[in-house]
Coordinates of C-alpha atoms in Angstrom, one line a residue:
X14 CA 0.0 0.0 0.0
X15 CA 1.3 3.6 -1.3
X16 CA 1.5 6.2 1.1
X17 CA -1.4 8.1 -0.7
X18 CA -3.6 4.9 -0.5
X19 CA -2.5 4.7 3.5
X20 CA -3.5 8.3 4.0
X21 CA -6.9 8.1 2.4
X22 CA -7.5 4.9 4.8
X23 CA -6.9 6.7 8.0
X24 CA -9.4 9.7 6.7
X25 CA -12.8 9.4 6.5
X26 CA -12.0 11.9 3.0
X27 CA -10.7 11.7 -0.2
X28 CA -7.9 14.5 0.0
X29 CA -4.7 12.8 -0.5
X30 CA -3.1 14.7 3.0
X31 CA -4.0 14.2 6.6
X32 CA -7.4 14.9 7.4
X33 CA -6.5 17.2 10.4
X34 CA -4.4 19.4 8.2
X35 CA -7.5 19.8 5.8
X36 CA -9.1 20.9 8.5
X37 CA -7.2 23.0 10.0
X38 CA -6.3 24.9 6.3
X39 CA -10.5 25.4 6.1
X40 CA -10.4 27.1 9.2
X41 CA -7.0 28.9 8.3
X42 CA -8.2 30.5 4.6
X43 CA -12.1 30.8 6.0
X44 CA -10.5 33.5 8.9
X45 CA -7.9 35.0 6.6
X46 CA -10.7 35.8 4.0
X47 CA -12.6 37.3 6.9
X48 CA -9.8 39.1 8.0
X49 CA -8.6 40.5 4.6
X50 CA -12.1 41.8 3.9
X51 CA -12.5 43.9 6.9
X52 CA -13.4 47.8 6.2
X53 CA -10.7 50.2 7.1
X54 CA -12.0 51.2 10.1
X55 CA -12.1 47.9 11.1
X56 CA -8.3 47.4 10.7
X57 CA -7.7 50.2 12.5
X58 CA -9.6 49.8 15.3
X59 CA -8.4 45.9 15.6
X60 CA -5.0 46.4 15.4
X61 CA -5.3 49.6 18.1
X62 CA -6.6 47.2 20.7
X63 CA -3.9 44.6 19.3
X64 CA -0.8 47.3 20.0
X65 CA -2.7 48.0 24.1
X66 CA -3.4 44.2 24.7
X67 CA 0.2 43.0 23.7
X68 CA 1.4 46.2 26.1
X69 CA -0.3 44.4 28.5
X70 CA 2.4 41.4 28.1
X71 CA 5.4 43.9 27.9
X72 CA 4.0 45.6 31.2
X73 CA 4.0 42.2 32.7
X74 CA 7.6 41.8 31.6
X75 CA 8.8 45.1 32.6
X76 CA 7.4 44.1 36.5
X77 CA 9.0 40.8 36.6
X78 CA 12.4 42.1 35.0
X79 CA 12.2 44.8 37.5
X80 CA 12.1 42.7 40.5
X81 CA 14.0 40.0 39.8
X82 CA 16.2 41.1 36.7
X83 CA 15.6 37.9 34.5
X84 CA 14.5 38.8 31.1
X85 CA 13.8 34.8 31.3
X86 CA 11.5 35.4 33.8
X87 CA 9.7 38.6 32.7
X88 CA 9.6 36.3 29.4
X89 CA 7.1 34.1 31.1
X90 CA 4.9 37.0 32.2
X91 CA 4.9 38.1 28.8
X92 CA 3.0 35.6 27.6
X93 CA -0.6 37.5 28.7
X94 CA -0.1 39.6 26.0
X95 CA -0.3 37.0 23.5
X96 CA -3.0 35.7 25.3
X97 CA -5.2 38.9 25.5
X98 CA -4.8 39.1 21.7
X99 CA -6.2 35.7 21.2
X100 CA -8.9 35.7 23.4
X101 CA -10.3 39.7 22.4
X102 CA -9.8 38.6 19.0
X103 CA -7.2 41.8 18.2
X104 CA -4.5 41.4 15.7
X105 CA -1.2 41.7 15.8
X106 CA 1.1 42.7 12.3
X107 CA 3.4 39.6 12.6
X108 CA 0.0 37.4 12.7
X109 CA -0.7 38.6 9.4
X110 CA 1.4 36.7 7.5
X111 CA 0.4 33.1 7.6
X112 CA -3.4 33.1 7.8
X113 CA -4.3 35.7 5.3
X114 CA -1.4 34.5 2.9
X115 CA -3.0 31.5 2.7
X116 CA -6.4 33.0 1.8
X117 CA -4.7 35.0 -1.2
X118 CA -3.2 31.9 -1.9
X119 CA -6.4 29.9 -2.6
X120 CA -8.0 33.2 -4.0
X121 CA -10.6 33.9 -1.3
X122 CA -9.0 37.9 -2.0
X123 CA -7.2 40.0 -3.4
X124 CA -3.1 40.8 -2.7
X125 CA -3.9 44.4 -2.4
X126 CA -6.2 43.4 0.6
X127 CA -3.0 42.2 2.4
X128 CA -1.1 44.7 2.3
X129 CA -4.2 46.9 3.4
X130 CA -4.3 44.6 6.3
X131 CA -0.3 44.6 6.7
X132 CA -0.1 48.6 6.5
X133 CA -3.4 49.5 8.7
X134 CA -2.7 46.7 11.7
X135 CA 1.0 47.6 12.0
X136 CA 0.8 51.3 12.0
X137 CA -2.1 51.1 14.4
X138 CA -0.7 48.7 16.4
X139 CA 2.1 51.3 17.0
X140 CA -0.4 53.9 18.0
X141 CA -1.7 51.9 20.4
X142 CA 1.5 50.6 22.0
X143 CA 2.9 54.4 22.0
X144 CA -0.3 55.5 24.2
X145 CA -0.2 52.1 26.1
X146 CA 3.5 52.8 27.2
X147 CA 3.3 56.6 28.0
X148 CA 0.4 55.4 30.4
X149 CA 3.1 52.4 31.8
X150 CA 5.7 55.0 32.6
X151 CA 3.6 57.3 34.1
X152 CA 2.0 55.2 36.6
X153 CA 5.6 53.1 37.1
X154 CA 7.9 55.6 37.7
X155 CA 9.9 53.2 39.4
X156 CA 10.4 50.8 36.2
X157 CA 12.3 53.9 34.6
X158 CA 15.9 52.5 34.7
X159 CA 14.4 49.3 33.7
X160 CA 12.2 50.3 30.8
X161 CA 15.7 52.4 29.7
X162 CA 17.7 49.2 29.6
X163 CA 15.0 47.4 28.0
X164 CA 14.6 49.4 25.1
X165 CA 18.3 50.3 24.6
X166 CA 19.1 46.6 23.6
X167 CA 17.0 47.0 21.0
X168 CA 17.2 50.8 19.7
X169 CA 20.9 51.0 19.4
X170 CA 21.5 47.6 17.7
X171 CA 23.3 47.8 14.6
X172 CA 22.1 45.7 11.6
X173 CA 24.4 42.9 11.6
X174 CA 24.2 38.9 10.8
X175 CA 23.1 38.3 14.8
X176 CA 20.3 40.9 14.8
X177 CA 19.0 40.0 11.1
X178 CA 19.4 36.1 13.0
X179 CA 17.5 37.4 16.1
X180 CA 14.5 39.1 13.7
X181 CA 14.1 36.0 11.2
X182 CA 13.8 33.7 14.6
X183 CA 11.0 36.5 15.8
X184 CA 9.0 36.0 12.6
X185 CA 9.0 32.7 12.3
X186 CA 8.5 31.8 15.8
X187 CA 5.3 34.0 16.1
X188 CA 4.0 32.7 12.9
X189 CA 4.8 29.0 13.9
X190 CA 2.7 30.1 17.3
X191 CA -0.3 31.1 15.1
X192 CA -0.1 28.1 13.0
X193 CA -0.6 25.8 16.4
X194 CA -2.9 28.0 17.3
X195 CA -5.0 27.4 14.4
X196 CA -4.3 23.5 14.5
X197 CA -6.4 23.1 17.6
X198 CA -10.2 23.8 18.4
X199 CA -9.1 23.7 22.6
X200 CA -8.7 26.8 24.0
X201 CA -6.1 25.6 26.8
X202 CA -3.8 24.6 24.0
X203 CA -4.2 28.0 22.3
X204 CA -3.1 29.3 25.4
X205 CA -0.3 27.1 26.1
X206 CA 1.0 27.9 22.8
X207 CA 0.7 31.9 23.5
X208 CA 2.5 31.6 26.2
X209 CA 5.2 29.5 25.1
X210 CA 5.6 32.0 22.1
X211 CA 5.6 35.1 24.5
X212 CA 8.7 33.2 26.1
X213 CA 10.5 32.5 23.6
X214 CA 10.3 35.9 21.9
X215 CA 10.8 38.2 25.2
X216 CA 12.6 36.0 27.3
X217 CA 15.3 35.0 25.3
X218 CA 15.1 37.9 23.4
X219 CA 14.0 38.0 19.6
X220 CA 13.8 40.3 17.7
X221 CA 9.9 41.6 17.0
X222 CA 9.1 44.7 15.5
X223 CA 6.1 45.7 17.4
X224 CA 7.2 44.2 20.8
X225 CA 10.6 45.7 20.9
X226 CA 9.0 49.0 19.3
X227 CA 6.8 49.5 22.8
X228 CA 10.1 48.9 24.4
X229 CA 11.9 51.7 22.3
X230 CA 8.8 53.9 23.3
X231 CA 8.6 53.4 27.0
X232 CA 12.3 54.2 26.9
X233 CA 12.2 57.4 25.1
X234 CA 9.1 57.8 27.4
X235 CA 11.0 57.7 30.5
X236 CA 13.8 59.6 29.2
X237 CA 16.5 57.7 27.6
X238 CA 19.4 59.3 25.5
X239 CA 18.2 58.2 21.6
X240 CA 15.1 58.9 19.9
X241 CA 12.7 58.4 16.9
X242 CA 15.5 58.3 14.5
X243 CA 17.2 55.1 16.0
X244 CA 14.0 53.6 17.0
X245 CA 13.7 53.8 12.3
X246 CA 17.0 52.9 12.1
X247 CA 16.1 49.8 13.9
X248 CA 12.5 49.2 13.1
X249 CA 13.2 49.2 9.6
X250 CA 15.2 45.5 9.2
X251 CA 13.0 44.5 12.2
X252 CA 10.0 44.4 9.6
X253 CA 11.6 43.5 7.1
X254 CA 13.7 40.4 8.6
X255 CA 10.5 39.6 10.7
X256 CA 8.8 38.9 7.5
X257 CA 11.0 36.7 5.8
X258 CA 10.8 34.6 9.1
X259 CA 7.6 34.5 9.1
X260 CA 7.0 34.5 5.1
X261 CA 9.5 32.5 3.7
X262 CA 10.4 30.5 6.2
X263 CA 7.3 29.6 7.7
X264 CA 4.5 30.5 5.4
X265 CA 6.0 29.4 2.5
X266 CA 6.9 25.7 3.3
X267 CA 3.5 25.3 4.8
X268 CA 1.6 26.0 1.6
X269 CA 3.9 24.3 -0.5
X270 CA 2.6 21.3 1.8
X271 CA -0.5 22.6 1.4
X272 CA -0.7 22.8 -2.2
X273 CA -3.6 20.0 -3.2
X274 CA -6.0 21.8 -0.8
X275 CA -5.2 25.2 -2.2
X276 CA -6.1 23.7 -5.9
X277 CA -9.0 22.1 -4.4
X278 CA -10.4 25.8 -2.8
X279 CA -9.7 27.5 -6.0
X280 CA -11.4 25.1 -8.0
X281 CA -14.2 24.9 -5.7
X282 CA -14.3 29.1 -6.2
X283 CA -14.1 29.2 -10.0
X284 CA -16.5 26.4 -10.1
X285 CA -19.3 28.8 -7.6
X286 CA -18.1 31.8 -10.1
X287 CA -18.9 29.5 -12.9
X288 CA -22.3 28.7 -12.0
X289 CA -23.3 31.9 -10.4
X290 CA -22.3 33.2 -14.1

């Protein structure tokens, strides 16, 4: 028996892959159509709430790191962040890339929607996070030389084969959190998996664009020696290394593997368009 023939056996289908990841691509093109269709305001408002509720995680990091001074630690606490986004339903930029990639992919909508989606979330996720972390300084004066250190880690470190390294692991390992969050219809596995992500990126630490950014902010908040321009001179590679982690490495493979369902969905729409015609 073929490994096709073996496959088909164990399903109760006809697809010639696992029925789990059938399923879990359905419910992985079915959100990111959702998601990619959204109005403008939408976006915006989404990825505002995403930019306060992952705060939430960096404030939790910020009061662990304080008191102990493990960014290990503080990586743990970190975590809540990545859980409040997945239980308020907010979005976060580097969650962008798999789920609504594969939606384009199987033609459920248009490219131009993704980077709509890609633009609106991360620039409002940085609103969000700016406000969020003026508010943390203010009421934590104490975390100041904390926040400071935090932030200058990130802020002042030169492009280089490490921190391109450190920003490929961060969008990959966010996207591979998304993708087993995706894989699973129980909650307390989501959670398990958004807290091992939050560890991995703050505790050890990766580089993320957004997460670091708050970081840069509640520095410059609390009165550190750089500014906007090296917070750019940073960001910039932190996006763009962030998504080929995320992209290439993760996304990528995954619908290459995912290729005889993506045929199937577009099939499935040109056959709807057909008879709707």
């Amino acid at each position: 028996m073929d490994d096709e023939a073996r496959r088909r056996e164990l399903g109760d289908n006809d697809a010639a892959v696992e029925e789990e990841l059938e399923t879990a691509f359905d419910r992985i093109v079915d959100e990111g159509a959702q998601r990619l269709h959204r109005t403008w305001p939408s976006v915006l408002v989404t990825g505002f709430f995403g930019g306060i509720e992952v705060g939430l995680g960096v404030m939790g990091y910020l009061a662990v790191e304080h008191a102990t001074g493990s960014k290990l630690l503080g990586g743990l606490a970190f975590g809540i962040g990545f859980v409040a986004l997945l239980l308020a339903k907010s979005e976060l930029f580097t969650e962008g890339f798999l789920v609504p990639l594969a939606a384009v992919a199987a033609k459920q909508a248009k490219l131009r929607l993704l980077f709509k989606l890609w633009g609106g979330t991360l620039a409002s996720n940085l609103v969000g996070g700016w406000i969020f972390m003026w508010l943390v300084v203010q009421a934590f004066p104490q975390w100041r030389e904390t926040i400071i250190e935090s932030g200058t880690q990130f802020a002042l470190a030169p492009l280089s084969v490490q921190t391109a390294a450190l920003a490929i692991l961060g969008g990959s390992t966010i996207t591979l959190m998304t993708r087993m969050q995706h894989g699973t219809d129980s909650v307390p596995a989501k959670i398990v998996a958004a807290m091992g992500g939050g560890f991995l990126l703050a505790g050890l630490p990766l580089f993320h664009s957004v997460l670091d950014s708050l970081l840069i902010f509640g520095a410059i908040h609390a009165g550190a020696s750089f500014g906007y321009l090296q917070w750019l001179g940073w960001f910039w590679y932190a996006v763009v290394f962030n998504v080929i982690g995320g992209v290439v490495l993760v996304t990528a493979l995954r619908l290459v593997r995912s290729m005889e369902l993506i045929k199937e969905r577009r099939e499935e729409d040109g056959a709807r368009t057909g008879g709707a015609s």
